[in-house]
Amino acid sequence: MNKHSEPTRPADEQQVTLRSPAELADALPFLMGFHPSDSVVLVALHGEEGRFGGRLRLGIPRSPREWAPVSEQLAACLVEGSERRGSRPDGIVAFLCQDPENGGTSRGVRDRLQPFAQLIRTGFGRLDIPVHEVLCISDGRFWSYCCPDTRCCPPEGTPLALPGTSVMAAASAYAGIQVRGSLREMEARLEPWRGSAERAAKQEQALDEAAGALVPRILGGGNREQVGASTLSAARDLMDRLAQTPPAQPRRGESGRGGDGIDGGSDIADDRLIADDEAAAVIIGLQDRETRDRAAQWMEGPDAESALRLWRALARRCVGSYAEHAVAPLTLAGWVAWSSGDEPAARVALGLALRLDPTYTFAQLLHQAFNEGLDPETLRRCMRGERVAAGSPQPGPVRRSATKQAKKSMKMKRAVKKATIKKAAPRTVPSPRPRPGAPAARGRAEGRSGQRATKSGK
């Protein structure tokens, strides 16, 4: 493996070269902000030094029949996204992350996914882009599909580095980059309750009652403004209640479901502060997109934290037949997280929203802007302008005709297109240096005083 030494850098700017598949595997959670689970992750490399660029994550298709078309789509998507951001990738590194199931073994996972790895390589090969490395990460071990050297990549796999013991971990800690846990744990914070059937049944009954009372008023038009006002007032009251109760101390568990995972104690405490009928009324009210857009104005300042806690709690309340009603609070959670600089949380929330409804316009726009590395301040200015136009310093209902609603949607689309990419120096994790003969992959990790650069990907 290449043992190229570090060049001298200023004290506030650190560059680390990754010299082996082991260091590359260790880099993955720092690249994403969480440990991807059941995922294929693609990372673009740029220039002779192989600097990290755009990244893309997708759940591994269960059926091998889907691997070929998915590989083609992933390659096209990553290349097109990179070109929109300025340059075509000069190389790719890929990760296949999946733990064994039903008594299987991690080595069995490696063997089963090997055809998928080959399809990824040939998919980029058709676009004349080399894939320098494909790693399989399973049950705490990794394998390289590209490295034939058994000294660094033995057939039985290599254990991942212990958390916090690598050069990557030290550099990321210096840069202020944190790993939140696994993707599964982060998603569990936003998924419907699954622990107690009785609790879920009570919440679903409350949603039935709220829908019966509010939906006719929203669709009827005459009382739509009143429903919007009451929804926003109720949401404001819940936010104030959450703000008066500091989040419980985060803790880590095994699964994350039902409050047992990352920040599980905080989620349980928030759930207890909100009654079933209160949650149901706000969830149904947010299905009106005018009301949802007004609620999106709680995206900064002292409101942001309590708003994010509320949207997460409401997403967890969308149980049973109301699962798709979670799209609105999930999208709001993704927006507030992105606006607050929490990119991993935004990535997960928006991904779940689009999984439930791929056609949801607000989530599509946010997801596109986020993935292209745009500055959220452009959208914040757009929403502040809406607030001023409403003549109110706080979100409140404003009646709009269908024509005005269409104009507003076009205005947000234009804001996304005109948004400029952040000019801050990349404050990302160190990048990989592949084996001899492949371009080196480098990245910079700025000090805490530097701005945080956005990362692209899904």
Short mmCIF file of C-alpha atoms in Angstrom, two decimals:
data_model
loop_
_atom_site.label_atom_id
_atom_site.label_comp_id
_atom_site.label_asym_id
_atom_site.label_seq_id
_atom_site.Cartn_x
_atom_site.Cartn_y
_atom_site.Cartn_z
CA MET A 1 0.00 0.00 0.00
CA ASN A 2 1.09 3.55 -0.68
CA LYS A 3 2.70 5.17 2.35
CA HIS A 4 2.83 8.68 0.90
CA SER A 5 3.59 11.20 3.63
CA GLU A 6 1.54 14.27 4.49
CA PRO A 7 2.56 17.64 3.09
CA THR A 8 2.86 20.49 5.56
CA ARG A 9 -0.37 22.46 6.03
CA PRO A 10 -1.47 25.48 8.08
CA ALA A 11 -2.48 24.72 11.65
CA ASP A 12 -6.19 25.26 10.94
CA GLU A 13 -6.23 23.07 7.83
CA GLN A 14 -5.47 19.37 8.05
CA GLN A 15 -5.10 16.97 5.15
CA VAL A 16 -5.04 13.25 5.66
CA THR A 17 -4.27 10.63 3.04
CA LEU A 18 -5.95 7.24 3.30
CA ARG A 19 -3.52 4.54 2.27
CA SER A 20 -5.47 1.28 2.37
CA PRO A 21 -8.91 -0.30 2.03
CA ALA A 22 -9.01 -0.44 5.84
CA GLU A 23 -8.71 3.32 6.14
CA LEU A 24 -11.23 3.76 3.36
CA ALA A 25 -13.73 1.53 5.19
CA ASP A 26 -13.12 3.49 8.38
CA ALA A 27 -13.86 6.72 6.49
CA LEU A 28 -17.38 5.78 5.38
CA PRO A 29 -19.39 6.80 8.49
CA PHE A 30 -17.53 10.11 8.62
CA LEU A 31 -18.39 10.74 4.98
CA MET A 32 -22.09 10.19 5.58
CA GLY A 33 -22.48 11.33 9.20
CA PHE A 34 -23.88 7.92 10.16
CA HIS A 35 -23.17 4.24 9.64
CA PRO A 36 -25.01 3.22 6.45
CA SER A 37 -26.91 -0.03 6.86
CA ASP A 38 -28.37 -2.13 4.03
CA SER A 39 -27.01 0.49 1.62
CA VAL A 40 -24.97 0.97 -1.51
CA VAL A 41 -22.89 4.15 -1.24
CA LEU A 42 -21.05 5.69 -4.18
CA VAL A 43 -18.47 8.46 -3.81
CA ALA A 44 -17.06 10.50 -6.71
CA LEU A 45 -13.35 11.31 -6.90
CA HIS A 46 -11.98 14.37 -8.69
CA GLY A 47 -8.57 15.39 -9.97
CA GLU A 48 -5.23 13.63 -9.91
CA GLU A 49 -5.30 13.58 -6.10
CA GLY A 50 -8.75 11.99 -6.04
CA ARG A 51 -10.54 14.57 -3.90
CA PHE A 52 -13.91 13.47 -2.55
CA GLY A 53 -16.89 14.85 -4.44
CA GLY A 54 -20.55 13.93 -4.63
CA ARG A 55 -21.92 10.90 -2.89
CA LEU A 56 -25.01 8.82 -3.39
CA ARG A 57 -26.76 6.32 -1.11
CA LEU A 58 -29.53 3.87 -1.89
CA GLY A 59 -30.96 0.85 -0.15
CA ILE A 60 -29.64 -2.38 -1.65
CA PRO A 61 -32.40 -3.90 -3.81
CA ARG A 62 -33.56 -7.20 -2.36
CA SER A 63 -34.01 -8.89 -5.72
CA PRO A 64 -30.83 -9.55 -7.77
CA ARG A 65 -32.95 -8.92 -10.86
CA GLU A 66 -32.99 -5.23 -9.93
CA TRP A 67 -29.22 -4.91 -9.57
CA ALA A 68 -28.43 -4.32 -13.25
CA PRO A 69 -30.93 -1.48 -13.87
CA VAL A 70 -30.20 0.07 -10.47
CA SER A 71 -26.45 0.05 -11.20
CA GLU A 72 -27.04 1.88 -14.48
CA GLN A 73 -29.32 4.43 -12.83
CA LEU A 74 -26.91 5.07 -9.96
CA ALA A 75 -24.01 5.64 -12.34
CA ALA A 76 -26.00 8.06 -14.48
CA CYS A 77 -27.36 9.91 -11.45
CA LEU A 78 -23.98 10.40 -9.76
CA VAL A 79 -22.30 11.54 -12.98
CA GLU A 80 -25.10 13.97 -13.88
CA GLY A 81 -25.13 15.40 -10.38
CA SER A 82 -21.35 15.87 -10.41
CA GLU A 83 -21.49 17.59 -13.79
CA ARG A 84 -24.17 19.99 -12.53
CA ARG A 85 -21.87 20.86 -9.64
CA GLY A 86 -19.00 21.60 -11.99
CA SER A 87 -17.00 18.56 -13.12
CA ARG A 88 -17.33 14.98 -14.24
CA PRO A 89 -15.89 12.40 -11.79
CA ASP A 90 -12.43 11.05 -12.54
CA GLY A 91 -13.04 7.93 -10.48
CA ILE A 92 -15.42 6.21 -8.08
CA VAL A 93 -15.21 4.31 -4.82
CA ALA A 94 -18.19 2.19 -3.77
CA PHE A 95 -19.38 0.53 -0.57
CA LEU A 96 -21.89 -2.30 -0.14
CA CYS A 97 -23.08 -2.36 3.48
CA GLN A 98 -25.31 -5.18 4.68
CA ASP A 99 -25.41 -7.37 7.77
CA PRO A 100 -26.27 -11.08 7.60
CA GLU A 101 -29.83 -12.23 8.29
CA ASN A 102 -31.46 -15.47 9.42
CA GLY A 103 -28.32 -17.15 10.67
CA GLY A 104 -26.24 -16.16 7.67
CA THR A 105 -22.61 -15.09 7.74
CA SER A 106 -20.86 -11.92 6.72
CA ARG A 107 -18.77 -13.89 4.24
CA GLY A 108 -22.01 -15.15 2.73
CA VAL A 109 -23.13 -11.54 2.33
CA ARG A 110 -19.88 -10.78 0.53
CA ASP A 111 -20.37 -13.67 -1.89
CA ARG A 112 -24.02 -12.84 -2.55
CA LEU A 113 -23.29 -9.16 -3.32
CA GLN A 114 -20.26 -9.81 -5.54
CA PRO A 115 -22.35 -9.74 -8.78
CA PHE A 116 -23.81 -6.39 -7.69
CA ALA A 117 -20.29 -5.04 -7.17
CA GLN A 118 -19.31 -6.17 -10.67
CA LEU A 119 -22.41 -4.53 -12.17
CA ILE A 120 -21.48 -1.25 -10.48
CA ARG A 121 -18.00 -1.43 -11.99
CA THR A 122 -19.28 -2.19 -15.49
CA GLY A 123 -21.98 0.50 -15.18
CA PHE A 124 -19.37 3.19 -14.63
CA GLY A 125 -17.06 1.53 -17.13
CA ARG A 126 -19.60 2.20 -19.89
CA LEU A 127 -19.29 5.87 -18.96
CA ASP A 128 -15.47 5.65 -19.10
CA ILE A 129 -15.13 6.26 -15.36
CA PRO A 130 -12.93 3.82 -13.41
CA VAL A 131 -14.09 2.32 -10.12
CA HIS A 132 -10.95 2.22 -7.98
CA GLU A 133 -12.42 0.29 -5.06
CA VAL A 134 -15.57 -1.58 -4.05
CA LEU A 135 -15.77 -2.63 -0.42
CA CYS A 136 -18.26 -4.97 1.22
CA ILE A 137 -18.88 -4.09 4.90
CA SER A 138 -20.78 -6.64 6.93
CA ASP A 139 -21.03 -7.44 10.64
CA GLY A 140 -17.96 -5.47 11.67
CA ARG A 141 -15.68 -6.78 8.88
CA PHE A 142 -14.87 -5.67 5.35
CA TRP A 143 -13.69 -7.22 2.09
CA SER A 144 -12.34 -5.63 -1.07
CA TYR A 145 -13.77 -6.78 -4.39
CA CYS A 146 -10.81 -5.17 -6.18
CA CYS A 147 -7.68 -5.84 -4.14
CA PRO A 148 -5.96 -9.21 -4.79
CA ASP A 149 -3.34 -8.68 -2.07
CA THR A 150 -4.16 -11.11 0.75
CA ARG A 151 -1.75 -9.31 3.08
CA CYS A 152 -4.18 -6.40 3.45
CA CYS A 153 -7.40 -8.05 2.24
CA PRO A 154 -7.46 -11.66 3.48
CA PRO A 155 -10.24 -14.05 2.35
CA GLU A 156 -11.76 -14.14 5.87
CA GLY A 157 -12.15 -10.36 5.86
CA THR A 158 -10.63 -7.68 8.03
CA PRO A 159 -12.14 -6.31 11.26
CA LEU A 160 -13.11 -2.65 11.16
CA ALA A 161 -11.08 -0.31 13.34
CA LEU A 162 -12.36 0.22 16.87
CA PRO A 163 -14.36 3.46 17.16
CA GLY A 164 -12.21 6.48 17.87
CA THR A 165 -8.86 4.74 17.33
CA SER A 166 -8.01 5.72 13.74
CA VAL A 167 -6.34 8.74 12.21
CA MET A 168 -9.63 9.42 10.44
CA ALA A 169 -11.50 9.57 13.74
CA ALA A 170 -8.96 11.98 15.19
CA ALA A 171 -9.05 14.26 12.14
CA SER A 172 -12.85 14.22 12.06
CA ALA A 173 -13.08 15.03 15.76
CA TYR A 174 -10.76 17.98 15.17
CA ALA A 175 -13.01 19.14 12.32
CA GLY A 176 -16.14 18.82 14.47
CA ILE A 177 -17.63 15.99 12.41
CA GLN A 178 -19.76 13.53 14.37
CA VAL A 179 -21.13 10.10 13.56
CA ARG A 180 -24.75 9.76 14.70
CA GLY A 181 -25.09 6.00 14.85
CA SER A 182 -26.51 3.70 12.21
CA LEU A 183 -28.92 4.66 9.47
CA ARG A 184 -31.39 2.20 10.95
CA GLU A 185 -31.27 3.98 14.30
CA MET A 186 -31.73 7.41 12.72
CA GLU A 187 -34.69 6.23 10.66
CA ALA A 188 -36.28 4.65 13.74
CA ARG A 189 -36.53 8.09 15.36
CA LEU A 190 -38.90 9.10 12.54
CA GLU A 191 -40.83 5.90 11.92
CA PRO A 192 -44.31 5.12 13.32
CA TRP A 193 -44.62 3.60 16.78
CA ARG A 194 -44.26 -0.18 16.70
CA GLY A 195 -43.76 -1.08 20.32
CA SER A 196 -47.24 -1.05 21.88
CA ALA A 197 -50.21 -2.08 19.74
CA GLU A 198 -52.58 -0.50 22.27
CA ARG A 199 -50.78 2.85 22.14
CA ALA A 200 -50.76 2.83 18.33
CA ALA A 201 -54.46 1.92 18.23
CA LYS A 202 -55.35 4.89 20.47
CA GLN A 203 -53.36 7.25 18.27
CA GLU A 204 -54.99 5.88 15.12
CA GLN A 205 -58.43 6.37 16.66
CA ALA A 206 -57.53 9.98 17.47
CA LEU A 207 -56.42 10.45 13.85
CA ASP A 208 -59.73 9.01 12.63
CA GLU A 209 -61.64 11.51 14.76
CA ALA A 210 -59.49 14.45 13.69
CA ALA A 211 -59.76 13.52 10.02
CA GLY A 212 -63.52 13.22 10.27
CA ALA A 213 -63.76 16.67 11.82
CA LEU A 214 -61.13 18.59 9.84
CA VAL A 215 -60.88 17.12 6.33
CA PRO A 216 -64.39 18.22 5.25
CA ARG A 217 -63.59 21.74 6.45
CA ILE A 218 -60.29 21.81 4.55
CA LEU A 219 -61.79 20.44 1.33
CA GLY A 220 -64.91 22.57 1.63
CA GLY A 221 -62.87 25.73 1.35
CA GLY A 222 -65.03 27.94 3.50
CA ASN A 223 -63.32 26.99 6.76
CA ARG A 224 -59.88 26.22 5.37
CA GLU A 225 -58.37 29.40 6.76
CA GLN A 226 -59.78 28.68 10.21
CA VAL A 227 -58.37 25.14 10.17
CA GLY A 228 -54.98 26.51 9.16
CA ALA A 229 -55.06 29.07 11.96
CA SER A 230 -56.02 26.50 14.58
CA THR A 231 -53.37 24.05 13.30
CA LEU A 232 -50.58 26.62 13.51
CA SER A 233 -51.77 27.82 16.90
CA ALA A 234 -51.79 24.25 18.23
CA ALA A 235 -48.34 23.58 16.75
CA ARG A 236 -47.03 26.78 18.36
CA ASP A 237 -48.40 25.70 21.75
CA LEU A 238 -46.74 22.29 21.42
CA MET A 239 -43.45 23.89 20.43
CA ASP A 240 -43.59 26.17 23.47
CA ARG A 241 -44.29 23.15 25.67
CA LEU A 242 -41.31 21.29 24.22
CA ALA A 243 -39.09 24.35 24.55
CA GLN A 244 -39.91 24.58 28.25
CA THR A 245 -38.78 20.96 28.71
CA PRO A 246 -35.12 20.46 27.77
CA PRO A 247 -34.42 17.25 25.81
CA ALA A 248 -33.57 14.23 27.91
CA GLN A 249 -29.97 13.05 27.92
CA PRO A 250 -29.35 11.10 24.68
CA ARG A 251 -28.51 7.43 25.07
CA ARG A 252 -27.59 4.59 22.76
CA GLY A 253 -29.32 1.24 22.59
CA GLU A 254 -29.56 -1.66 20.23
CA SER A 255 -32.38 -1.03 17.82
CA GLY A 256 -33.66 2.50 18.12
CA ARG A 257 -37.28 1.39 17.87
CA GLY A 258 -39.69 2.61 20.42
CA GLY A 259 -37.11 4.95 21.87
CA ASP A 260 -34.38 2.40 22.56
CA GLY A 261 -31.81 3.77 20.12
CA ILE A 262 -29.91 7.01 19.69
CA ASP A 263 -31.63 9.87 21.50
CA GLY A 264 -34.30 7.37 22.54
CA GLY A 265 -34.74 8.90 25.97
CA SER A 266 -35.30 12.31 24.43
CA ASP A 267 -37.90 10.95 22.00
CA ILE A 268 -39.83 9.16 24.74
CA ALA A 269 -39.90 12.31 26.84
CA ASP A 270 -41.19 14.36 23.88
CA ASP A 271 -43.89 11.77 23.12
CA ARG A 272 -45.18 12.02 26.69
CA LEU A 273 -45.62 15.78 26.36
CA ILE A 274 -48.05 15.47 23.45
CA ALA A 275 -51.55 14.01 23.79
CA ASP A 276 -52.99 11.79 21.07
CA ASP A 277 -55.73 14.25 20.09
CA GLU A 278 -53.25 17.17 20.00
CA ALA A 279 -50.92 15.28 17.68
CA ALA A 280 -53.79 14.12 15.47
CA ALA A 281 -55.19 17.62 14.95
CA VAL A 282 -51.82 19.04 13.87
CA ILE A 283 -51.00 16.06 11.62
CA ILE A 284 -54.31 16.37 9.75
CA GLY A 285 -53.97 20.15 9.55
CA LEU A 286 -50.50 19.88 8.01
CA GLN A 287 -51.94 17.92 5.08
CA ASP A 288 -53.07 21.32 3.77
CA ARG A 289 -49.98 22.51 1.93
CA GLU A 290 -50.59 26.20 2.61
CA THR A 291 -50.56 25.46 6.33
CA ARG A 292 -47.47 23.28 5.96
CA ASP A 293 -45.66 26.05 4.08
CA ARG A 294 -46.44 28.51 6.86
CA ALA A 295 -45.17 26.03 9.44
CA ALA A 296 -41.92 25.73 7.46
CA GLN A 297 -41.10 29.30 8.50
CA TRP A 298 -40.09 27.98 11.93
CA MET A 299 -36.68 27.08 10.54
CA GLU A 300 -34.18 29.23 12.43
CA GLY A 301 -33.37 30.96 15.68
CA PRO A 302 -34.88 29.75 18.96
CA ASP A 303 -37.79 28.05 17.14
CA ALA A 304 -35.67 25.60 15.17
CA GLU A 305 -34.89 23.07 17.93
CA SER A 306 -38.43 22.83 19.29
CA ALA A 307 -39.87 22.70 15.76
CA LEU A 308 -37.56 19.82 14.84
CA ARG A 309 -38.54 17.93 17.99
CA LEU A 310 -42.22 18.48 17.18
CA TRP A 311 -41.99 17.33 13.55
CA ARG A 312 -40.13 14.19 14.61
CA ALA A 313 -42.74 13.43 17.26
CA LEU A 314 -45.60 13.94 14.79
CA ALA A 315 -43.94 11.67 12.22
CA ARG A 316 -43.81 8.91 14.85
CA ARG A 317 -47.56 9.39 15.47
CA CYS A 318 -48.51 8.59 11.86
CA VAL A 319 -49.43 5.00 12.63
CA GLY A 320 -51.45 2.35 10.83
CA SER A 321 -53.41 3.58 7.84
CA TYR A 322 -52.04 7.11 8.39
CA ALA A 323 -48.44 6.22 7.52
CA GLU A 324 -48.43 8.44 4.41
CA HIS A 325 -49.55 11.43 6.50
CA ALA A 326 -45.97 11.44 7.85
CA VAL A 327 -44.69 12.95 4.59
CA ALA A 328 -45.51 16.51 5.73
CA PRO A 329 -43.82 16.35 9.17
CA LEU A 330 -40.89 14.37 7.71
CA THR A 331 -40.33 17.03 5.06
CA LEU A 332 -40.54 19.77 7.68
CA ALA A 333 -38.07 17.87 9.86
CA GLY A 334 -35.69 17.55 6.91
CA TRP A 335 -35.98 21.24 6.11
CA VAL A 336 -35.35 22.41 9.68
CA ALA A 337 -32.43 19.99 10.09
CA TRP A 338 -30.82 21.22 6.87
CA SER A 339 -31.47 24.85 7.75
CA SER A 340 -29.81 24.22 11.13
CA GLY A 341 -26.74 22.60 9.57
CA ASP A 342 -27.60 19.01 10.56
CA GLU A 343 -26.99 17.43 7.18
CA PRO A 344 -27.16 13.72 8.16
CA ALA A 345 -30.55 14.20 9.86
CA ALA A 346 -31.84 16.15 6.86
CA ARG A 347 -30.66 13.44 4.48
CA VAL A 348 -32.50 10.73 6.42
CA ALA A 349 -35.76 12.66 6.93
CA LEU A 350 -36.08 13.74 3.31
CA GLY A 351 -35.20 10.24 2.14
CA LEU A 352 -38.01 8.76 4.24
CA ALA A 353 -40.48 11.40 2.99
CA LEU A 354 -39.71 10.60 -0.65
CA ARG A 355 -39.86 6.89 0.07
CA LEU A 356 -43.46 7.38 1.20
CA ASP A 357 -44.38 9.78 -1.62
CA PRO A 358 -41.82 10.22 -4.44
CA THR A 359 -44.03 12.94 -6.01
CA TYR A 360 -44.19 15.23 -2.96
CA THR A 361 -43.06 18.55 -4.47
CA PHE A 362 -41.71 20.26 -1.35
CA ALA A 363 -39.58 17.24 -0.45
CA GLN A 364 -38.38 16.94 -4.06
CA LEU A 365 -37.26 20.57 -4.16
CA LEU A 366 -35.48 20.36 -0.82
CA HIS A 367 -33.85 17.06 -1.73
CA GLN A 368 -32.61 18.46 -5.04
CA ALA A 369 -31.26 21.63 -3.43
CA PHE A 370 -29.60 19.69 -0.61
CA ASN A 371 -27.99 17.15 -2.92
CA GLU A 372 -26.62 19.85 -5.21
CA GLY A 373 -24.86 21.52 -2.30
CA LEU A 374 -26.93 24.70 -2.36
CA ASP A 375 -26.98 27.19 0.48
CA PRO A 376 -30.22 26.93 2.53
CA GLU A 377 -30.08 30.67 3.15
CA THR A 378 -31.56 31.22 -0.32
CA LEU A 379 -34.68 29.29 0.64
CA ARG A 380 -34.78 30.91 4.07
CA ARG A 381 -34.92 34.33 2.38
CA CYS A 382 -37.76 33.10 0.21
CA MET A 383 -39.73 31.99 3.28
CA ARG A 384 -38.96 35.21 5.15
CA GLY A 385 -40.37 37.07 2.17
CA GLU A 386 -43.57 35.03 2.42
CA ARG A 387 -43.79 35.95 6.10
CA VAL A 388 -43.43 39.65 5.33
CA ALA A 389 -46.01 39.40 2.56
CA ALA A 390 -48.42 37.89 5.09
CA GLY A 391 -47.93 40.91 7.32
CA SER A 392 -47.08 38.78 10.34
CA PRO A 393 -43.77 38.13 12.15
CA GLN A 394 -44.88 34.56 12.85
CA PRO A 395 -46.34 31.86 10.61
CA GLY A 396 -50.04 32.32 10.07
CA PRO A 397 -52.65 31.32 7.48
CA VAL A 398 -52.97 33.29 4.27
CA ARG A 399 -55.70 32.47 1.77
CA ARG A 400 -54.38 32.07 -1.76
CA SER A 401 -56.09 31.24 -4.99
CA ALA A 402 -54.92 28.26 -7.00
CA THR A 403 -53.10 30.67 -9.33
CA LYS A 404 -51.21 32.26 -6.44
CA GLN A 405 -50.30 28.85 -5.08
CA ALA A 406 -48.88 27.87 -8.47
CA LYS A 407 -46.89 31.12 -8.59
CA LYS A 408 -45.52 30.40 -5.13
CA SER A 409 -44.40 26.91 -6.20
CA MET A 410 -42.64 28.40 -9.24
CA LYS A 411 -41.00 31.01 -7.01
CA MET A 412 -39.51 28.31 -4.80
CA LYS A 413 -38.32 26.36 -7.83
CA ARG A 414 -36.60 29.48 -9.15
CA ALA A 415 -35.02 30.02 -5.73
CA VAL A 416 -33.60 26.48 -5.88
CA LYS A 417 -32.22 27.02 -9.37
CA LYS A 418 -30.69 30.42 -8.55
CA ALA A 419 -29.18 29.35 -5.26
CA THR A 420 -25.39 29.51 -5.28
CA ILE A 421 -23.12 26.75 -4.11
CA LYS A 422 -21.43 27.57 -0.81
CA LYS A 423 -18.03 29.17 -1.25
CA ALA A 424 -16.59 27.98 2.05
CA ALA A 425 -13.51 25.78 1.84
CA PRO A 426 -14.65 22.14 2.12
CA ARG A 427 -14.83 21.09 5.74
CA THR A 428 -15.15 17.43 4.97
CA VAL A 429 -13.51 14.32 6.23
CA PRO A 430 -10.17 13.13 4.86
CA SER A 431 -10.30 11.29 1.58
CA PRO A 432 -8.96 7.91 0.46
CA ARG A 433 -5.73 7.10 -1.34
CA PRO A 434 -6.35 3.97 -3.38
CA ARG A 435 -3.74 1.39 -4.19
CA PRO A 436 -0.72 2.12 -6.39
CA GLY A 437 -1.78 2.90 -9.94
CA ALA A 438 -5.04 4.58 -8.85
CA PRO A 439 -5.41 8.33 -8.21
CA ALA A 440 -4.94 9.40 -4.63
CA ALA A 441 -8.06 10.54 -2.80
CA ARG A 442 -7.66 13.54 -0.55
CA GLY A 443 -9.88 15.82 1.45
CA ARG A 444 -9.49 18.70 3.86
CA ALA A 445 -10.74 18.96 7.39
CA GLU A 446 -10.89 22.55 8.61
CA GLY A 447 -10.74 23.71 12.17
CA ARG A 448 -13.83 24.46 14.18
CA SER A 449 -13.74 28.10 13.17
CA GLY A 450 -14.39 27.28 9.51
CA GLN A 451 -17.79 27.07 7.87
CA ARG A 452 -19.31 23.70 7.24
CA ALA A 453 -19.48 22.69 3.62
CA THR A 454 -22.44 20.78 2.28
CA LYS A 455 -22.04 17.24 1.09
CA SER A 456 -24.06 15.94 -1.80
CA GLY A 457 -25.77 12.60 -1.97
CA LYS A 458 -29.04 10.93 -1.07
#
